[in-house]
CSV table of C-alpha atoms in Angstrom, one decimal:
chain,number,residue,atom,x,y,z
A,1,MET,CA,62.5,-19.8,-166.8
A,2,LEU,CA,61.4,-16.4,-165.6
A,3,GLY,CA,62.4,-14.4,-162.6
A,4,TYR,CA,61.3,-11.0,-161.5
A,5,SER,CA,63.0,-7.6,-161.7
A,6,ALA,CA,62.9,-4.7,-159.3
A,7,HIS,CA,59.6,-3.0,-158.7
A,8,ALA,CA,58.5,-1.2,-161.8
A,9,ALA,CA,55.5,0.9,-160.7
A,10,THR,CA,54.1,1.9,-157.3
A,11,ILE,CA,50.7,3.1,-156.1
A,12,THR,CA,49.2,3.8,-152.7
A,13,ILE,CA,45.5,3.1,-151.8
A,14,ASP,CA,44.8,5.8,-149.2
A,15,ASN,CA,42.3,5.6,-146.3
A,16,LEU,CA,40.9,2.2,-146.9
A,17,ASP,CA,38.1,2.3,-144.4
A,18,VAL,CA,37.1,-1.2,-143.3
A,19,ARG,CA,34.2,-2.1,-141.0
A,20,ALA,CA,31.8,-4.9,-140.5
A,21,THR,CA,29.4,-3.3,-142.9
A,22,GLY,CA,31.8,-3.1,-145.8
A,23,VAL,CA,34.6,-1.0,-147.2
A,24,PHE,CA,34.0,2.8,-147.4
A,25,GLY,CA,35.6,5.9,-148.9
A,26,GLN,CA,36.7,4.2,-152.2
A,27,GLY,CA,33.7,4.6,-154.4
A,28,THR,CA,33.2,2.0,-157.1
A,29,ASN,CA,36.9,0.9,-156.9
A,30,VAL,CA,36.1,-1.8,-154.4
A,31,SER,CA,34.0,-4.8,-155.2
A,32,ALA,CA,33.5,-8.5,-154.2
A,33,VAL,CA,33.9,-7.7,-150.5
A,34,THR,CA,33.4,-10.7,-148.1
A,35,ILE,CA,34.1,-11.0,-144.4
A,36,ASN,CA,35.0,-14.5,-143.4
A,37,GLY,CA,33.4,-15.7,-146.6
A,38,SER,CA,30.1,-13.9,-146.3
A,39,ALA,CA,28.7,-10.6,-147.5
A,40,PRO,CA,29.2,-7.7,-145.1
A,41,GLY,CA,26.3,-7.3,-142.7
A,42,GLY,CA,26.2,-7.0,-139.0
A,43,THR,CA,28.7,-7.4,-136.2
A,44,VAL,CA,31.3,-10.3,-136.5
A,45,VAL,CA,33.0,-11.8,-133.5
A,46,ALA,CA,35.8,-14.1,-134.6
A,47,ASP,CA,39.6,-14.5,-134.6
A,48,PRO,CA,40.9,-14.0,-137.3
A,49,ILE,CA,38.6,-11.8,-139.3
A,50,ASN,CA,39.4,-12.0,-143.0
A,51,VAL,CA,38.1,-9.2,-145.3
A,52,GLN,CA,38.6,-10.1,-149.0
A,53,MET,CA,38.1,-7.6,-151.7
A,54,THR,CA,39.0,-6.6,-155.3
A,55,TYR,CA,40.4,-3.1,-155.9
A,56,SER,CA,40.0,-1.8,-159.5
A,57,ASN,CA,40.7,1.3,-161.6
A,58,LEU,CA,44.4,1.3,-160.8
A,59,ASP,CA,47.2,2.4,-163.1
A,60,LEU,CA,50.0,0.0,-162.1
A,61,ASP,CA,51.9,-0.1,-165.3
A,62,GLY,CA,52.4,3.6,-165.7
A,63,ASP,CA,50.6,3.8,-169.1
A,64,SER,CA,48.0,6.4,-168.0
A,65,SER,CA,45.3,3.8,-168.3
A,66,ALA,CA,43.5,2.9,-165.0
A,67,ASN,CA,42.5,-0.6,-166.0
A,68,ASP,CA,44.4,-2.7,-163.5
A,69,SER,CA,42.9,-4.7,-160.6
A,70,VAL,CA,44.2,-6.5,-157.5
A,71,THR,CA,42.5,-9.0,-155.2
A,72,PHE,CA,43.7,-9.3,-151.6
A,73,THR,CA,42.7,-10.3,-148.1
A,74,LEU,CA,43.0,-7.9,-145.1
A,75,THR,CA,43.3,-10.1,-142.0
A,76,VAL,CA,42.7,-8.7,-138.5
A,77,SER,CA,43.7,-11.0,-135.6
A,78,LYS,CA,44.8,-11.1,-132.0
A,79,PHE,CA,48.4,-11.6,-131.1
A,80,GLY,CA,48.0,-11.6,-127.3
A,81,THR,CA,45.5,-12.0,-124.5
A,82,ASP,CA,44.9,-8.4,-123.5
A,83,GLY,CA,41.4,-7.1,-124.1
A,84,GLY,CA,38.3,-9.0,-125.0
A,85,SER,CA,37.2,-10.9,-128.1
A,86,LEU,CA,38.1,-9.5,-131.4
A,87,ARG,CA,35.1,-8.1,-133.3
A,88,ALA,CA,34.2,-6.1,-136.4
A,89,PHE,CA,31.2,-3.7,-136.0
A,90,ASN,CA,29.8,-0.6,-137.7
A,91,GLN,CA,32.7,1.6,-136.6
A,92,GLY,CA,35.7,-0.7,-137.2
A,93,PHE,CA,37.5,-3.4,-135.2
A,94,ASP,CA,38.0,-3.5,-131.5
A,95,THR,CA,38.4,-5.9,-128.5
A,96,GLY,CA,35.4,-4.8,-126.6
A,97,PHE,CA,33.7,-1.4,-126.1
A,98,GLY,CA,36.3,1.2,-125.6
A,99,ASN,CA,39.1,-1.3,-125.8
A,100,LEU,CA,41.7,-2.0,-128.6
A,101,ASN,CA,44.5,-4.2,-127.5
A,102,ASP,CA,46.7,-6.9,-129.1
A,103,VAL,CA,45.3,-6.5,-132.6
A,104,SER,CA,47.3,-7.0,-135.8
A,105,VAL,CA,46.4,-6.3,-139.4
A,106,THR,CA,48.1,-8.0,-142.3
A,107,VAL,CA,47.6,-8.5,-146.1
A,108,SER,CA,47.7,-11.8,-147.8
A,109,SER,CA,46.5,-13.7,-150.9
A,110,VAL,CA,47.5,-10.9,-153.3
A,111,SER,CA,46.5,-11.7,-156.8
A,112,GLY,CA,46.6,-9.7,-160.0
A,113,THR,CA,48.6,-8.8,-163.1
A,114,THR,CA,48.5,-5.5,-165.0
A,115,THR,CA,46.2,-5.5,-168.0
A,116,ASP,CA,48.6,-4.1,-170.6
A,117,SER,CA,52.1,-5.3,-169.6
A,118,GLY,CA,51.2,-8.5,-167.7
A,119,ALA,CA,53.4,-7.5,-164.7
A,120,THR,CA,52.7,-9.2,-161.4
A,121,ILE,CA,51.1,-7.0,-158.7
A,122,VAL,CA,52.7,-7.3,-155.2
A,123,PHE,CA,52.0,-5.8,-151.8
A,124,ASP,CA,54.8,-3.7,-150.5
A,125,GLY,CA,53.3,-2.9,-147.1
A,126,PHE,CA,51.2,-0.5,-145.0
A,127,THR,CA,52.4,3.1,-145.0
A,128,ALA,CA,49.9,4.6,-142.6
A,129,ALA,CA,47.0,3.6,-140.3
A,130,GLU,CA,44.4,5.4,-138.2
A,131,ALA,CA,42.4,4.6,-135.1
A,132,GLY,CA,38.8,6.0,-134.6
A,133,PHE,CA,37.3,7.4,-131.4
A,134,GLY,CA,33.6,7.9,-131.1
A,135,GLY,CA,30.9,8.7,-128.5
A,136,ASN,CA,28.4,11.1,-127.0
A,137,GLY,CA,30.3,13.1,-124.4
A,138,ASP,CA,34.0,13.9,-123.6
A,139,LEU,CA,36.4,11.9,-125.7
A,140,ASP,CA,39.8,11.4,-124.0
A,141,SER,CA,41.5,8.3,-125.3
A,142,THR,CA,44.8,6.9,-126.6
A,143,VAL,CA,46.0,3.9,-128.4
A,144,GLU,CA,49.4,2.8,-129.9
A,145,ILE,CA,49.7,2.2,-133.6
A,146,ASN,CA,52.9,0.3,-134.3
A,147,GLY,CA,54.3,1.6,-131.0
A,148,THR,CA,53.4,5.3,-131.6
A,149,VAL,CA,50.7,6.8,-129.3
A,150,VAL,CA,47.8,8.6,-131.0
A,151,SER,CA,45.1,10.3,-129.0
A,152,VAL,CA,42.0,12.5,-129.0
A,153,ASN,CA,40.9,14.9,-126.4
A,154,SER,CA,37.6,16.5,-127.4
A,155,PRO,CA,35.0,18.0,-125.0
A,156,ASN,CA,31.4,17.1,-125.2
A,157,THR,CA,29.7,18.7,-128.2
A,158,GLY,CA,26.2,17.8,-127.3
A,159,ALA,CA,26.1,15.3,-130.1
A,160,PHE,CA,27.8,12.1,-131.3
A,161,GLN,CA,31.3,12.8,-132.5
A,162,PHE,CA,33.8,10.4,-134.3
A,163,LEU,CA,37.4,11.5,-134.7
A,164,THR,CA,40.4,9.7,-136.2
A,165,GLN,CA,44.1,10.0,-135.5
A,166,GLY,CA,46.8,8.2,-137.3
A,167,VAL,CA,50.5,7.7,-138.0
A,168,SER,CA,52.6,7.2,-141.1
A,169,PHE,CA,55.6,4.9,-141.5
A,170,ALA,CA,57.9,3.2,-144.0
A,171,PRO,CA,56.2,0.2,-145.7
A,172,THR,CA,55.6,-2.5,-143.2
A,173,SER,CA,53.9,-5.9,-143.4
A,174,THR,CA,51.9,-5.5,-140.2
A,175,VAL,CA,50.0,-2.8,-138.4
A,176,THR,CA,49.5,-3.3,-134.6
A,177,PHE,CA,47.0,-1.6,-132.3
A,178,ASP,CA,47.7,-1.9,-128.6
A,179,ASN,CA,47.7,-0.4,-125.1
A,180,SER,CA,44.5,1.5,-125.5
A,181,VAL,CA,43.4,3.9,-122.6
A,182,ARG,CA,39.9,5.4,-122.3
A,183,ASN,CA,39.7,8.2,-119.8
A,184,GLY,CA,36.4,9.6,-121.1
A,185,ILE,CA,33.6,7.7,-122.8
A,186,GLY,CA,33.1,6.0,-126.2
A,187,THR,CA,34.8,3.6,-128.5
A,188,ILE,CA,38.3,3.0,-129.7
A,189,VAL,CA,38.6,1.2,-133.0
A,190,ALA,CA,41.0,0.2,-135.8
A,191,ARG,CA,39.7,2.0,-138.8
A,192,ASN,CA,41.7,3.2,-141.8
A,193,TYR,CA,44.8,1.9,-143.7
A,194,ASP,CA,47.1,3.1,-146.5
A,195,LEU,CA,48.4,0.2,-148.6
A,196,GLN,CA,51.2,0.3,-151.1
A,197,PHE,CA,51.3,-2.0,-154.1
A,198,SER,CA,53.8,-2.2,-156.9
A,199,THR,CA,54.6,-4.4,-159.9
A,200,VAL,CA,57.5,-6.7,-160.9
A,201,ASP,CA,58.3,-7.4,-164.5
A,202,PRO,CA,59.4,-10.8,-165.6
A,203,ILE,CA,63.0,-11.1,-166.8
A,204,PRO,CA,65.0,-14.2,-167.9
A,205,GLU,CA,66.8,-16.1,-165.2
A,206,PRO,CA,70.6,-16.1,-165.4
A,207,SER,CA,70.6,-19.6,-166.9
A,208,SER,CA,68.2,-18.5,-169.6
A,209,VAL,CA,70.3,-15.4,-170.3
A,210,GLY,CA,73.3,-17.7,-170.7
A,211,LEU,CA,71.5,-20.0,-173.2
A,212,LEU,CA,70.4,-17.0,-175.2
A,213,GLY,CA,73.9,-15.7,-175.3
A,214,LEU,CA,75.2,-19.1,-176.4
A,215,ALA,CA,72.6,-19.3,-179.1
A,216,SER,CA,73.6,-15.9,-180.4
A,217,GLY,CA,77.2,-16.8,-180.4
A,218,LEU,CA,76.6,-20.0,-182.4
A,219,LEU,CA,74.6,-18.1,-184.9
A,220,PHE,CA,77.4,-15.5,-185.3
A,221,PHE,CA,79.9,-18.3,-185.7
A,222,ARG,CA,77.9,-20.0,-188.4
A,223,ARG,CA,77.5,-16.8,-190.3
A,224,ARG,CA,81.2,-16.2,-190.3
A,225,LYS,CA,81.9,-19.7,-191.6
């Protein structure tokens, strides 16, 4: 039987920008993106919203060869009744225009092994997240990300502006967005995420180690005879 050792290699995917129209800022690394089973297109109003993707060109076995891939699902859902309906649109995720409340983001269905060593790829957690604020006019809004308040305060520029603010944290399984306040105009959305993945190498279970040791001992005994 096989078990798994401690994590052997670690990488972080920075600024994974997820919206109703796809995944941005990652070039050709991201492929096979679906949102609730369909190709990204227009606005999606649903709860939960599942964004599946494959992320390639990773070096997760530390051999300086970026040939590893992992498939996973980013799930955005509501955990309470504040705000309106959960939606994905061309700026990100919200619960109504200028509203971002009771929203959680998790990762599941992680699948992948490293190409050269065959190690299993696992999700360690989110290490950062950002909210986006956009509009034509004065932007003066706040929202809590995992309990930490992030905010923007930007006077009217005479044109559309979109600003992001985020927070970093130790790896955690869930990111929450809550208690949004809009004093000016515009949108408040869940926008970018940093995701940490690592690998675990198969090792023999203790029972298997014991059997191997017994076999070695018998072989040594027979040779001595």
